[in-house]
Every structure is written in C-alpha cells, then in structure tokens.
Coordinates of C-alpha atoms and ligand atoms in Angstrom, one line a residue:
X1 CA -7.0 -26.9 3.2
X2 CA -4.8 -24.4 5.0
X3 CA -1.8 -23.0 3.4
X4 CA 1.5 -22.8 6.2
X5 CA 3.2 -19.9 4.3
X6 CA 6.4 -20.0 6.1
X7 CA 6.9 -23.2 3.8
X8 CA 6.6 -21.2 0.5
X9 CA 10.0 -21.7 -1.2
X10 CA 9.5 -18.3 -2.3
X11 CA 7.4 -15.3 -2.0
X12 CA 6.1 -13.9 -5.2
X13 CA 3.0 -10.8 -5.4
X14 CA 0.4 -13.5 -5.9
X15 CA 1.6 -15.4 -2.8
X16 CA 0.8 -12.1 -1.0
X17 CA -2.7 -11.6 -3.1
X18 CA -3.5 -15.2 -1.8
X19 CA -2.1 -13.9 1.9
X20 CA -4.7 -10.9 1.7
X21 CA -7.6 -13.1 0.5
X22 CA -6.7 -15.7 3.5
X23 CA -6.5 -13.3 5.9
X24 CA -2.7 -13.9 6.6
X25 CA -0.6 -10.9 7.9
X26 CA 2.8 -10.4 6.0
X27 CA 5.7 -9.4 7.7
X28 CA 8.0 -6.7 6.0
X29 CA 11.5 -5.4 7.1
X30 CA 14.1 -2.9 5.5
X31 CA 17.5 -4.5 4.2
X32 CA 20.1 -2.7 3.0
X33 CA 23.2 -5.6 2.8
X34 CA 24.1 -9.1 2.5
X35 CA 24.1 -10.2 6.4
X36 CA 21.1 -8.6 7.5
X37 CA 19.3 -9.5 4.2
X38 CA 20.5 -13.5 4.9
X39 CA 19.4 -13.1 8.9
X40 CA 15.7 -11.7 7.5
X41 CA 15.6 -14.5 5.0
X42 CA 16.8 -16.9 7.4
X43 CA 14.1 -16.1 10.0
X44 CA 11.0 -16.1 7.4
X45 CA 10.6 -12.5 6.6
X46 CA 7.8 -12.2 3.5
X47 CA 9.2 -9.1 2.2
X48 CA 12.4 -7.4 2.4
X49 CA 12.3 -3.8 1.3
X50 CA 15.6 -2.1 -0.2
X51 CA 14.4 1.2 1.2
X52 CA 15.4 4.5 0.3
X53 CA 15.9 4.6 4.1
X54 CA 19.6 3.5 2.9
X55 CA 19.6 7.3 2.4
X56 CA 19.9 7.7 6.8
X57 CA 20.3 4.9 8.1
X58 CA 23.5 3.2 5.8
X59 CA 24.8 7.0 4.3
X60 CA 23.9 9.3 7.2
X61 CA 22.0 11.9 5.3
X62 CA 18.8 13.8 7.1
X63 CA 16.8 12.7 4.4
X64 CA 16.2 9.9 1.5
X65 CA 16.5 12.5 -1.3
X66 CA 20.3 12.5 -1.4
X67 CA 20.3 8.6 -2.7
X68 CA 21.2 7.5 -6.5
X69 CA 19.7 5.0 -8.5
X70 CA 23.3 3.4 -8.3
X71 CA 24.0 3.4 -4.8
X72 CA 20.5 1.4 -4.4
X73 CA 21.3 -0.9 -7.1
X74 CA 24.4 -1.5 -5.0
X75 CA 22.4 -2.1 -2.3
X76 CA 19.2 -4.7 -3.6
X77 CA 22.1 -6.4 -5.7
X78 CA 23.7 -7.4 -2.2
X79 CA 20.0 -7.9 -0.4
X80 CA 18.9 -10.3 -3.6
X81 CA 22.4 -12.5 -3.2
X82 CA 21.3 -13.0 0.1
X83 CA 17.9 -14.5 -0.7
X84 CA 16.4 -17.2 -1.2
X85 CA 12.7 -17.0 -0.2
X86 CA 11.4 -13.3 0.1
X87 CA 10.2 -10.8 -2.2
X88 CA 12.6 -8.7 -2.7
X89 CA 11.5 -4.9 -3.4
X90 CA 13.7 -1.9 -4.4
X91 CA 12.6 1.8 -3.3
X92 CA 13.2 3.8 -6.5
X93 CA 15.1 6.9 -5.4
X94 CA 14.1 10.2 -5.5
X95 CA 14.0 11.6 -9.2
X96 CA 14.2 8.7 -10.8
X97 CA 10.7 8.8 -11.4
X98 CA 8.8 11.9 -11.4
X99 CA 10.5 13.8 -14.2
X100 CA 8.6 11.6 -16.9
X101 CA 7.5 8.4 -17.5
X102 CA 10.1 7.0 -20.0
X103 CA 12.9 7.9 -17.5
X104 CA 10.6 6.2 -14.8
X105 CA 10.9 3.1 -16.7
X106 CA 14.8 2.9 -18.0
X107 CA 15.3 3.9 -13.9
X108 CA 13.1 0.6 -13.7
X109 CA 14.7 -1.6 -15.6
X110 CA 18.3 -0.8 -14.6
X111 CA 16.7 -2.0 -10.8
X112 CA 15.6 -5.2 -12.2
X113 CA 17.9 -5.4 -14.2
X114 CA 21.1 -5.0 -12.3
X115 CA 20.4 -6.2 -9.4
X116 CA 17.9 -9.1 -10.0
X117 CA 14.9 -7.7 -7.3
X118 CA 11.8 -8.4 -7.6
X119 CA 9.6 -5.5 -7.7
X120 CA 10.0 -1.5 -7.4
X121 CA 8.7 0.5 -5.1
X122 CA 7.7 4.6 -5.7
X123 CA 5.8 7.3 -3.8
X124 CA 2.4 9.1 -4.4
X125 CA -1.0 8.7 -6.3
X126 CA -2.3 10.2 -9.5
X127 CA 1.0 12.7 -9.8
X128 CA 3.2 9.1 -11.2
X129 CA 0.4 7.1 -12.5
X130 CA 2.3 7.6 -16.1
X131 CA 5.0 6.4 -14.5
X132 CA 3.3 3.6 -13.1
X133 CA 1.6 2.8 -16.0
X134 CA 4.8 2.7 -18.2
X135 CA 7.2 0.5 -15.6
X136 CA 3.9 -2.2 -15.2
X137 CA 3.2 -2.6 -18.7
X138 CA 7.1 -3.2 -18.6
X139 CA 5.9 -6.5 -16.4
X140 CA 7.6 -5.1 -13.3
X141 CA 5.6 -5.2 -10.6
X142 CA 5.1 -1.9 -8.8
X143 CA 4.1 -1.4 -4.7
X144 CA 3.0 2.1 -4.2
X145 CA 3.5 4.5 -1.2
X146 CA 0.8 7.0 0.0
X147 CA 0.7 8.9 3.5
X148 CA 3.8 10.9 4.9
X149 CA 5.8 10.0 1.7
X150 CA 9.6 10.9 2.7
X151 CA 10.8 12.2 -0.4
X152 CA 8.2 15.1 -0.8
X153 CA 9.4 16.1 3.2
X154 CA 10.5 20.0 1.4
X155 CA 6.5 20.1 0.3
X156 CA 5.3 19.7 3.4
X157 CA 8.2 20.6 5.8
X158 CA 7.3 18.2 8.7
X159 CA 6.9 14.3 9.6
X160 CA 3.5 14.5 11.4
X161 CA 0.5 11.9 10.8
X162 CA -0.9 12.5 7.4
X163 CA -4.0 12.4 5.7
X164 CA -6.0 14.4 8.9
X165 CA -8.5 16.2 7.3
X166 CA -11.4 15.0 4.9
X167 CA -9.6 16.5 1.7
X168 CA -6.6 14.9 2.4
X169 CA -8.3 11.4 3.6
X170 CA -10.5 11.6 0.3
X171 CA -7.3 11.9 -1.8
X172 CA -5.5 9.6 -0.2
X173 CA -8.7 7.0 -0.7
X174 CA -8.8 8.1 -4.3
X175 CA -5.2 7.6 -5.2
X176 CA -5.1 4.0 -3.2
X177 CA -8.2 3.3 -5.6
X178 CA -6.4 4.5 -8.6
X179 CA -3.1 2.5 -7.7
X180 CA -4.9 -0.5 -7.5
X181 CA -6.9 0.0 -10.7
X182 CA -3.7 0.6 -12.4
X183 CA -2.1 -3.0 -11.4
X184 CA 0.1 -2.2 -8.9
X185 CA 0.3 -5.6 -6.6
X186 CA 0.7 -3.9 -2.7
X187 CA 0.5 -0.1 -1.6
X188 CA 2.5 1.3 1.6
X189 CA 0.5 3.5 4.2
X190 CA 2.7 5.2 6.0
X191 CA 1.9 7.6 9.4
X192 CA -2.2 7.7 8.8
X193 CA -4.8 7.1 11.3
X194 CA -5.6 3.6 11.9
X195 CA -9.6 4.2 11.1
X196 CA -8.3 5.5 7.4
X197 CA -6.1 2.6 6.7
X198 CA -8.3 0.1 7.6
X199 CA -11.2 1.7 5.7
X200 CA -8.5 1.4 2.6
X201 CA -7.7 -1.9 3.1
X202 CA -11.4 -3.2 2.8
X203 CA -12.0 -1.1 -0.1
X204 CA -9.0 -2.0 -2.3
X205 CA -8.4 -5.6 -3.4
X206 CA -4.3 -5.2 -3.0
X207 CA -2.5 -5.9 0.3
X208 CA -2.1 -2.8 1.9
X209 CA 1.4 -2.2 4.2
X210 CA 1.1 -0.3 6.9
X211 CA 3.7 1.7 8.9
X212 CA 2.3 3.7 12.1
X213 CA -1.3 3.0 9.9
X214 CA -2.3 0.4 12.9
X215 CA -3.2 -2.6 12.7
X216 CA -6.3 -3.4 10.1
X217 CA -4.1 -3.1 7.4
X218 CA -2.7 -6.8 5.3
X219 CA 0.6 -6.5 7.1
X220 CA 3.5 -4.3 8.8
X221 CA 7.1 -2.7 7.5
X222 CA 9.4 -1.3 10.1
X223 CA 13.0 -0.3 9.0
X224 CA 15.6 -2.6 10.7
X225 CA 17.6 -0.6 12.1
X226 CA 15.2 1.3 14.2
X227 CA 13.3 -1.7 15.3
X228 CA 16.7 -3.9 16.1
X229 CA 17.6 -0.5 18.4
X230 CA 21.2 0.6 16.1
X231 CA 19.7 4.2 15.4
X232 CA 18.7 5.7 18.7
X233 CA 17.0 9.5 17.3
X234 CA 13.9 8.0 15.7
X235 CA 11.2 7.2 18.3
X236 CA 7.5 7.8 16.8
X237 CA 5.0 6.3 18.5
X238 CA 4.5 3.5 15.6
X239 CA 8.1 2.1 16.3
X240 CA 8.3 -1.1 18.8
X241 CA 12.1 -1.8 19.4
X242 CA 13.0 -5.8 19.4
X243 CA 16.5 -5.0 20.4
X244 CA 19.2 -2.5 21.6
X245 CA 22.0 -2.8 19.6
X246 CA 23.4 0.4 19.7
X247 CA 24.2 -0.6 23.1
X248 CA 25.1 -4.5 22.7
X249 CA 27.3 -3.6 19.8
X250 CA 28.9 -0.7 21.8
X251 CA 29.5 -2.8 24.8
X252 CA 31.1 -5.6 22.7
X253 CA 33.5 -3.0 21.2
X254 CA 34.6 -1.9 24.4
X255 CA 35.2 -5.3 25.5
X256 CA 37.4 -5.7 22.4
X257 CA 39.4 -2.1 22.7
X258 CA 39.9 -3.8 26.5
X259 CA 40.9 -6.8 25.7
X260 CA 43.6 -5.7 22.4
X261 CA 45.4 -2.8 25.1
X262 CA 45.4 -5.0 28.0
X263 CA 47.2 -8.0 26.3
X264 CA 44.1 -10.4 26.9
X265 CA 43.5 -10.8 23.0
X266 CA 44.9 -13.2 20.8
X267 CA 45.9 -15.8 23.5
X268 CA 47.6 -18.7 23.1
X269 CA 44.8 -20.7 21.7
X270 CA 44.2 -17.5 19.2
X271 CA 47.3 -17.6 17.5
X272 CA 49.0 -19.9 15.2
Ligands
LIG301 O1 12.5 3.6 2.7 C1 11.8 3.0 3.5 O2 12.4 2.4 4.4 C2 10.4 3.0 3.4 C3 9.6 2.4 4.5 C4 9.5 3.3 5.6 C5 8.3 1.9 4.1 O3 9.8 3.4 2.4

C-alpha cells in the first residue's frame, strides 16, 4: 500500500528514511520567523531548515560566520511555534562546534533545548566527527553538510562548484560514507556536480539534500528568500525563482506611501 506523505501529521527522520527507501522526493526550505515558517508548514513543506543563511538574508552580513548560537535559537524558537508538521532543523552556527566536541554538544543542547527543534545541522566530514559523535549519542539527531560549506568561505576564498577534481570527489565520498556510518539521519550536498551527488546518494543509505547537486539526490533545499525573489544579488545557476517579491512588496509600499500623502488612506469605512 502507498503511503500519501503530505497526510503525515508530522515529519520525523524516519519518515524521511522511509521517503528515501520509497523513492519519494522531500522538499526542504529555509525559515527564519514565525510567518514564513506557518506559510511553509501550511503549504506541506517536509523540512524547514533554520539556516545559518539568517546570517545574510535576516542580519545583512556578507557571510554566515557573524551569527551566534543565540540569535539562531531566537530564530528556530519562532520557526518551531509556527509548526505543526515539519521537521524542524537548526544550522549550528559557526564556532559552536569545531573547537571540541564537549562544546559541540552543550552548543547542541542549548538548540534543542531552547527552542524545541528537532534536529541540528553542522558542516564538514571527518574534521567534526567527535563532534558528531558526542551530540548523537546525546540522541539529537544530526544532518550533515558537505560541498561548498559556507562557513569555511576564508579557506577557500570563493563560491565556485566544489568537489571538481578526483581528490576532492574521493573525500567528499569518504566523508558522506563516514557521516552516514556515524548515525547521522540526512547529509546536505551543496554546489557539486550532479554525476557526484547521485553517485553519493546510491552509495549511502541516508537521504541525501541537494542544493545546485542536481537532481538524483533524495530531495532539494533552496533558501526562501532567494527562491520567493526578496534578495535580488544571488543568482547561481541552481536557483529557480517562484516569485518576485522584492518587486511586489516594493510596489505595494509605494501604493501605501501614495495613498497616506495623498489623503486616500484611512477612509471613511477605515476609521472608527
Ligand atoms: O544556511 C543555509 O541556508 C544552508 C542551506 C543553503 C543548505 O545551509
């Protein structure tokens, strides 16, 4: 019998195990607040990723380093009130993590902890597995992220495709391997040819994520607010647009500013 997973009451990481083994594709989206969180929800989204994409997109920064671990517990804590059905997952910011493993895991728990998400998120292979190890046997689930990992952009100074040449490819295929041998439930591949990705995603049991990593991979993630059109400097290939809200919103706000100077708004039916 087939499984309609839009009618799952709520997403947990063996709903998306099952999703991988049934061939079903799951749909990920960057949140960052309550209202977008509730539309996402609302619509059917499987997994809503508190990304450390807050960093630009909410705080205006160049990069995601800047973030704290309070400012995203801020953040999920208004994305999980919000929610009812998807898996909520919280990007661990940048040194929260790497120093050592015990910090990795009280960084960890204040997530959960605080803000009631469902999972953490955290960036590279073999380098964290301590880390890794320490949060899972925690029981917090853990999604890793390999490819162009954002918050190592001072290591390699650009945002081109990763993972191009055979030593980088046969890393990257080691450390998805070793994630996945670890326990974490889900890895992100992010900006890696499409041939690489899918070779990963039929050698490792977990769903594999993909962002520009085409599409044989066990789902997509795009962050919302350059696929809804609000930030306009981001255009890699990888991105398809859904809307232009810069634009909408921008026009709307004009219409407002028109309306308040030329005495149109309130009318009478407007005010009390
Ligand atoms: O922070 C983020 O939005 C991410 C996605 C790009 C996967 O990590």
């Amino acid at each position: 019998m087939s499984t309609n997973y839009r009618n799952i009451p709520k997403v947990t990481t063996h709903v998306l195990q099952e999703m991988k083994l049934r061939g079903e594709k799951v749909a990920m989206l960057t949140a960052y607040d309550y209202s977008f969180a509730k539309i996402l929800d609302g619509a059917g989204i499987d997994v809503i990723l508190v990304g450390d994409s807050a960093s630009n997109v909410m705080a205006g920064y160049t990069s995601t380093l800047p973030i704290t671990l309070n400012e995203m517990i801020y953040h999920a804590s208004s994305v999980v009130r919000a929610v009812k059905r998807a898996l909520v997952v919280v990007d661990m910011p940048f040194g929260t993590y790497q120093g050592n493993s015990k910090e990795a895991l009280c960084s960890a728990i204040r997530i959960m902890k605080e803000s009631g998400a469902d999972a953490v998120k955290l960036e590279g292979g073999k380098e964290v597995l301590e880390s890794v190890d320490r949060i899972l046997s925690a029981g917090i689930p853990v999604m890793g992220h390999l490819g162009l990992t954002p918050q190592s952009i001072h290591k390699f100074g650009t945002y081109v495709v990763r993972a191009t040449t055979e030593d980088e490819a046969s890393k990257l295929v080691d450390d998805a391997h070793v994630l996945s041998r670890a326990g974490c439930f889900s890895i992100v591949l992010e900006k890696i040819p499409a041939k690489l990705a899918a070779r990963v995603t039929s050698e490792i049991k977990i769903p594999v994520i993909g962002i520009g990593a085409g599409r044989e991979v066990d789902g997509q993630v795009l962050v919302l607010h350059d696929m809804l059109g609000i930030t306009l400097d981001f255009s890699p290939r990888f991105l398809r647009r859904y809307n232009n809200l810069y634009e909408e919103i921008k026009g709307s706000v004009s219409s407002y500013i028109n309306d308040v100077k030329s005495l149109d708004f309130p009318n009478e039916r407007e005010q009390y």
